[in-house]
XYZ file of C-alpha atoms in Angstrom:
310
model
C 1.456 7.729 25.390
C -1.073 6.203 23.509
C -3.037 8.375 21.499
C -7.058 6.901 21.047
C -9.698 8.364 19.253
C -11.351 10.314 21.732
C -8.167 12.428 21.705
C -7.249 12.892 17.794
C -9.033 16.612 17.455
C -6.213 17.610 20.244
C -3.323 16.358 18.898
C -3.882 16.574 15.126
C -2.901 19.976 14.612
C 0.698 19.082 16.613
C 0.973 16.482 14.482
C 0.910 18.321 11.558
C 3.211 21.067 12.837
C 5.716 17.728 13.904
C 5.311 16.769 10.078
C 6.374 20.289 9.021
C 9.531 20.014 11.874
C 10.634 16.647 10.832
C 10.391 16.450 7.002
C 10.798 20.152 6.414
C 7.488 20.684 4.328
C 3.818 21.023 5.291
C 1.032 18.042 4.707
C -2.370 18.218 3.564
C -4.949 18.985 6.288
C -6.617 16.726 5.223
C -4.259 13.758 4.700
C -4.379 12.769 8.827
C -7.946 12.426 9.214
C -8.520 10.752 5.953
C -5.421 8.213 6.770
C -6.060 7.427 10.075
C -10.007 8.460 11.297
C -11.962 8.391 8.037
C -10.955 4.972 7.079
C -13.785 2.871 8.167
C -11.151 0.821 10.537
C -12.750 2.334 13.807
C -9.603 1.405 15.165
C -6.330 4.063 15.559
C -2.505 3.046 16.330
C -0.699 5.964 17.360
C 2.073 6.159 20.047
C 2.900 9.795 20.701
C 6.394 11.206 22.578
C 4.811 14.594 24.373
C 6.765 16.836 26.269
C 4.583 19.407 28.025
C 2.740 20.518 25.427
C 4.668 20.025 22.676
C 4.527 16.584 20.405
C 8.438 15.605 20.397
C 7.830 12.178 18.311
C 5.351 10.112 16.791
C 4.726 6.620 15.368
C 1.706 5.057 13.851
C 0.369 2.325 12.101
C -2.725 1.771 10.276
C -5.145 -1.116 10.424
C -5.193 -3.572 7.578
C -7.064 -6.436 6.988
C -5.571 -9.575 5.331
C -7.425 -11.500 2.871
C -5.975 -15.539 2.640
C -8.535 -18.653 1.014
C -11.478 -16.373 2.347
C -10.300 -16.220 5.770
C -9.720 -12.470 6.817
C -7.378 -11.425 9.649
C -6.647 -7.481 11.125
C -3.059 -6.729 11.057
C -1.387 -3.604 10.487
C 0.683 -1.515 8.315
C 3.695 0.545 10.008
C 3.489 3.953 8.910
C 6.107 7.093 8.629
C 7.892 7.917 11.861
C 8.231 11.456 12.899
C 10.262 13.056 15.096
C 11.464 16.756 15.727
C 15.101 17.642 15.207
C 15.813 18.550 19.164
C 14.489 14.893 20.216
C 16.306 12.850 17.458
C 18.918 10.147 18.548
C 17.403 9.429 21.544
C 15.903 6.251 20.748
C 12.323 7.300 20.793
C 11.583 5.778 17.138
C 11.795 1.990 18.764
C 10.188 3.269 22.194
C 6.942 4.220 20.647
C 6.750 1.259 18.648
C 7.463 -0.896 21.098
C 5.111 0.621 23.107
C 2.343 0.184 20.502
C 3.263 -3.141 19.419
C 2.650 -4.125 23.377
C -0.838 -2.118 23.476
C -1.708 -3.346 19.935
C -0.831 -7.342 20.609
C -4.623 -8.454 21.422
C -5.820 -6.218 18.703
C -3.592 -7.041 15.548
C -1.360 -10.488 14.597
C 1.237 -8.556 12.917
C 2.601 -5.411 11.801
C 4.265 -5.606 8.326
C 5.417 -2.489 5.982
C 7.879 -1.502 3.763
C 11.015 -0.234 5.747
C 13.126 2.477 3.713
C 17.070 2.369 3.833
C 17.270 4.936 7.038
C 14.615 2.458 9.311
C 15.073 -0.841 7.865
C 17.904 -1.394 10.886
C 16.238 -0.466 13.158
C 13.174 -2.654 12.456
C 14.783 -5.777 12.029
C 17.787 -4.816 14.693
C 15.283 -3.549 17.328
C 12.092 -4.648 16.904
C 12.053 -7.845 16.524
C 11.033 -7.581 12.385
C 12.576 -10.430 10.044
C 12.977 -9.745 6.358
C 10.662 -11.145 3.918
C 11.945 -10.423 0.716
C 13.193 -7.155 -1.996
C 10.507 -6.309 -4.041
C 11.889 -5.267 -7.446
C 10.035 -2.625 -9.361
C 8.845 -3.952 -13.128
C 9.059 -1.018 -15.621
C 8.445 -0.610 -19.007
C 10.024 1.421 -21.337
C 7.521 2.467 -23.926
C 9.978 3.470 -26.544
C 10.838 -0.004 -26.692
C 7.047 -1.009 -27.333
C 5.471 -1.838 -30.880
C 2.274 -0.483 -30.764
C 0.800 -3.950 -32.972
C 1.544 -6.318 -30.249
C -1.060 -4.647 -28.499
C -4.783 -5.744 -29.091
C -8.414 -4.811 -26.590
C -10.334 -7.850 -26.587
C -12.957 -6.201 -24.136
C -14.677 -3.590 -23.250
C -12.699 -1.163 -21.408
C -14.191 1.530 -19.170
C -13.451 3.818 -16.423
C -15.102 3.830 -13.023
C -12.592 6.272 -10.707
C -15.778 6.399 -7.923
C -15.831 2.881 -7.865
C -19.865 2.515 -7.893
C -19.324 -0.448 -9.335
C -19.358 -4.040 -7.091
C -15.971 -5.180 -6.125
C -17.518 -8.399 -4.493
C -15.222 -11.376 -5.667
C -12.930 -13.363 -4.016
C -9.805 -15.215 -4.309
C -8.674 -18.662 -3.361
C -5.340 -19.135 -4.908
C -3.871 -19.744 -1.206
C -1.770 -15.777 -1.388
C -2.125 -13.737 1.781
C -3.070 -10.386 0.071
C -4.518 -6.799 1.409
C -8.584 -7.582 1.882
C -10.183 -4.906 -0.914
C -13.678 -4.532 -0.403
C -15.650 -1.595 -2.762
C -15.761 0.195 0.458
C -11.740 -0.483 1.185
C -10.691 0.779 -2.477
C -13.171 3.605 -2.899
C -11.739 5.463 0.216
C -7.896 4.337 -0.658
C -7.959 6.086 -4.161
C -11.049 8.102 -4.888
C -11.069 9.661 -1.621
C -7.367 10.266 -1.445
C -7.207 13.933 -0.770
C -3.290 14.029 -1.917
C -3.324 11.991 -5.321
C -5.723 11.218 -8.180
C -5.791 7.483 -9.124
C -7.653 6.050 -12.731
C -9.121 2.815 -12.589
C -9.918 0.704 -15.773
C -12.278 -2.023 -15.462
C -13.701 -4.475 -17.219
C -17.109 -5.867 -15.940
C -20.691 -7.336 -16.710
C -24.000 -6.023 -15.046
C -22.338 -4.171 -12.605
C -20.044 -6.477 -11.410
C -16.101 -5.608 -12.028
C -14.578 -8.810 -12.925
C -10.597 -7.213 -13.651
C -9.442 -3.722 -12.502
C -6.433 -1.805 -13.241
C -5.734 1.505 -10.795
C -3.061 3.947 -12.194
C -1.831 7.176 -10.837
C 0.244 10.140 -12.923
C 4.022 10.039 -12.080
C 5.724 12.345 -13.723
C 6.040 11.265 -17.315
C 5.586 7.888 -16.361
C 2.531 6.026 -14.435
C 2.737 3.415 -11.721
C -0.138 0.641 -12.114
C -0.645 0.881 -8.384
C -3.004 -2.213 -8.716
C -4.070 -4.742 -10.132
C -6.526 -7.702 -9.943
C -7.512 -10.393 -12.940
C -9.624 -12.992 -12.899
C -8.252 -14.784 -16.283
C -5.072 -14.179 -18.316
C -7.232 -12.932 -21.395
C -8.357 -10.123 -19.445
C -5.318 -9.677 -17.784
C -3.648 -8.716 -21.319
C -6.270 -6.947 -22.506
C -6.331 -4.103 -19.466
C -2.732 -4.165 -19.503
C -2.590 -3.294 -23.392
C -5.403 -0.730 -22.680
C -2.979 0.863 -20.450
C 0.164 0.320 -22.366
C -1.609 2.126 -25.716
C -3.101 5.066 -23.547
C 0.455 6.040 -22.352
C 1.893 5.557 -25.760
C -0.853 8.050 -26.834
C -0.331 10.170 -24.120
C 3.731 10.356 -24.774
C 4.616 9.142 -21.370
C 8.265 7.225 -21.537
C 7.570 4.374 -18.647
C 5.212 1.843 -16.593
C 6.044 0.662 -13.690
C 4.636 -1.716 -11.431
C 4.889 -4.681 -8.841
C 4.452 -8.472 -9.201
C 5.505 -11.018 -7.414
C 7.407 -13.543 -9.778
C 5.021 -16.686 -8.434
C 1.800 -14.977 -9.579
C 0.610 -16.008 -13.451
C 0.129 -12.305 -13.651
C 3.919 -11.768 -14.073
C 4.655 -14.201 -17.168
C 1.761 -11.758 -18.921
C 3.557 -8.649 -17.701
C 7.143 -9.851 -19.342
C 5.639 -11.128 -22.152
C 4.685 -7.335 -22.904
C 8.327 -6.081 -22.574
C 8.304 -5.254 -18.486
C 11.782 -5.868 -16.864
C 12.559 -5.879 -12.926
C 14.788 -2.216 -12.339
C 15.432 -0.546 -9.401
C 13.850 0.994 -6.946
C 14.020 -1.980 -4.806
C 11.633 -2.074 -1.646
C 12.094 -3.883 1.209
C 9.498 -6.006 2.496
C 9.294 -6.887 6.364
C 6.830 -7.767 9.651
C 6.578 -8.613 12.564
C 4.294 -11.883 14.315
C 2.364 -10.466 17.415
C -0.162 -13.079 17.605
C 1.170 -15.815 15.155
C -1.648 -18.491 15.408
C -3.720 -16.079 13.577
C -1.734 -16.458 10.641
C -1.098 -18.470 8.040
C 1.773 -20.950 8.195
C 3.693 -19.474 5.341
C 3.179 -15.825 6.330
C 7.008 -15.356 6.636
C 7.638 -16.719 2.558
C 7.217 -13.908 0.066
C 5.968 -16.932 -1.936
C 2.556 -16.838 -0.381
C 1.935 -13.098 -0.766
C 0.438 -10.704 -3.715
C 1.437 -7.722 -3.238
C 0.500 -4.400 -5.083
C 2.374 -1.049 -4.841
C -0.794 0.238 -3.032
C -0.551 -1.687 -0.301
C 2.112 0.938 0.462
C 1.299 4.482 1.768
C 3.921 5.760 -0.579
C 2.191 5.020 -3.856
């Protein structure tokens, strides 16, 4: 079935409880309605297995709009499959999305994600998905860094509420995740299950480079990232780089597509590709909506946000 939003307050609570059953640990209350009905999106993509009463398999995905030369289209990004260990190897993981990709096909051009090693067959086997590319992770190892190379050119502050405006736009031809003030206020300062730090520069209220960070251990992933000029670029990045020093942490890490200007900066200051390596992957439902080189890793900028893992 098709689960719509009239429905959610019924099935949420099974949900959770099929969470709990499938990975073996308990979620957030809050993380469900914050993911998929506070979101602003108006729109849910949820295709539910139920067996009497009891919710034997799920699969979601959430709405995302796509941002390419100021032309914005909704697609969607496949989230975690769940299923309870009494229903599993039944095929019910490609039923339900098959089901929703049908349903969803006037609604979204194309479900993309980042497939992990035990789904990654079965999206590209099954339904229909074609690889797009590996995304290495960059890292830096900060006992490797020499804390002169470093130098803040600009003022450097904090705005974690993101109050500030978030109102430019980019026309450098990438296909990248639309991020209005609205859009990144609610995907990191309202995140009920992780605490994000953003670093900003900007001028009369208007942020014209942002860096967002979250704690990872004793390293940090720059979960993302947006410049409008190399100078600034470096300058956040050193910020960052000379903050963890301080704070003893041993690593960065980060994503960046090799193609993007952004990259050259980021190995200039000692980051190297390592592992883990993500797959990258979609899916056309409606493929006139989309740009011509939407299947080319080449035309994307991508962030480690973009995920629902990060």
């Amino acid at each position: 079935m098709i689960l719509g939003l009239s429905e959610w307050s019924n099935y949420k609570e099974r949900l959770e409880a099929l969470f709990h059953d499938s990975f073996g640990k308990s979620i957030d209350p809050a993380y469900f309605d914050w993911r998929y009905i506070n979101n602003h999106k108006e729109q849910l993509l949820f295709s539910l297995e139920v067996d009497a009463q009891t919710v034997a398999a799920s699969y979601s995905a959430f709405p995302v709009d796509l941002e390419c030369d100021g032309e914005v289209v909704r697609t969607a990004l496949s989230m975690t499959t769940m299923t309870h260990p009494e229903w599993r190897g039944k095929g019910l993981f490609p039923k339900l999305a098959t089901e929703l990709y049908s349903e969803s096909k006037g609604k979204i051009a194309a479900v993309w994600g980042f497939p992990n090693a035990n789904s990654h067959s079965t999206f590209i086997n099954k339904l229909e998905w074609s690889d797009i590319y590996e995304i290495p992770t960059m890292a830096l190892d900060l006992a490797k860094v020499q804390g002169g190379n470093f130098q803040d050119n600009y003022f450097i502050k904090r705005d974690d509420d993101f109050l500030e405006e978030y109102s430019h736009q980019h026309y450098d031809g990438l296909i990248r995740v639309y991020k209005s003030r609205e859009y990144l206020r609610w995907r990191y300062a309202e995140n009920p299950v992780n605490s994000y730090e953003n670093h900003v520069i900007s001028e009369g209220g208007i942020v014209s480079s942002y860096v967002v960070t979250k704690a990872f251990g004793r390293s940090i992933d720059v979960v993302d990232m947006c410049f409008s000029n190399a100078s600034e670029a470096k300058a956040l990045l050193s910020h960052i780089i000379k903050k963890s020093v301080s704070d003893e942490l041993v690593s960065i890490n980060c994503w960046m597509p090799t193609h993007h200007w952004s990259h050259a900066i980021l190995e200039r200051l000692g980051f190297t590709n390592v592992a883990p390596i993500t797959y990258f992957a979609g899916r056309k439902l409606n493929p006139e909506k989309l740009p011509e080189h939407w299947a080319s890793y080449r035309g994307w900028y991508l962030q480690m946000g973009d995920s629902d893992v990060y």
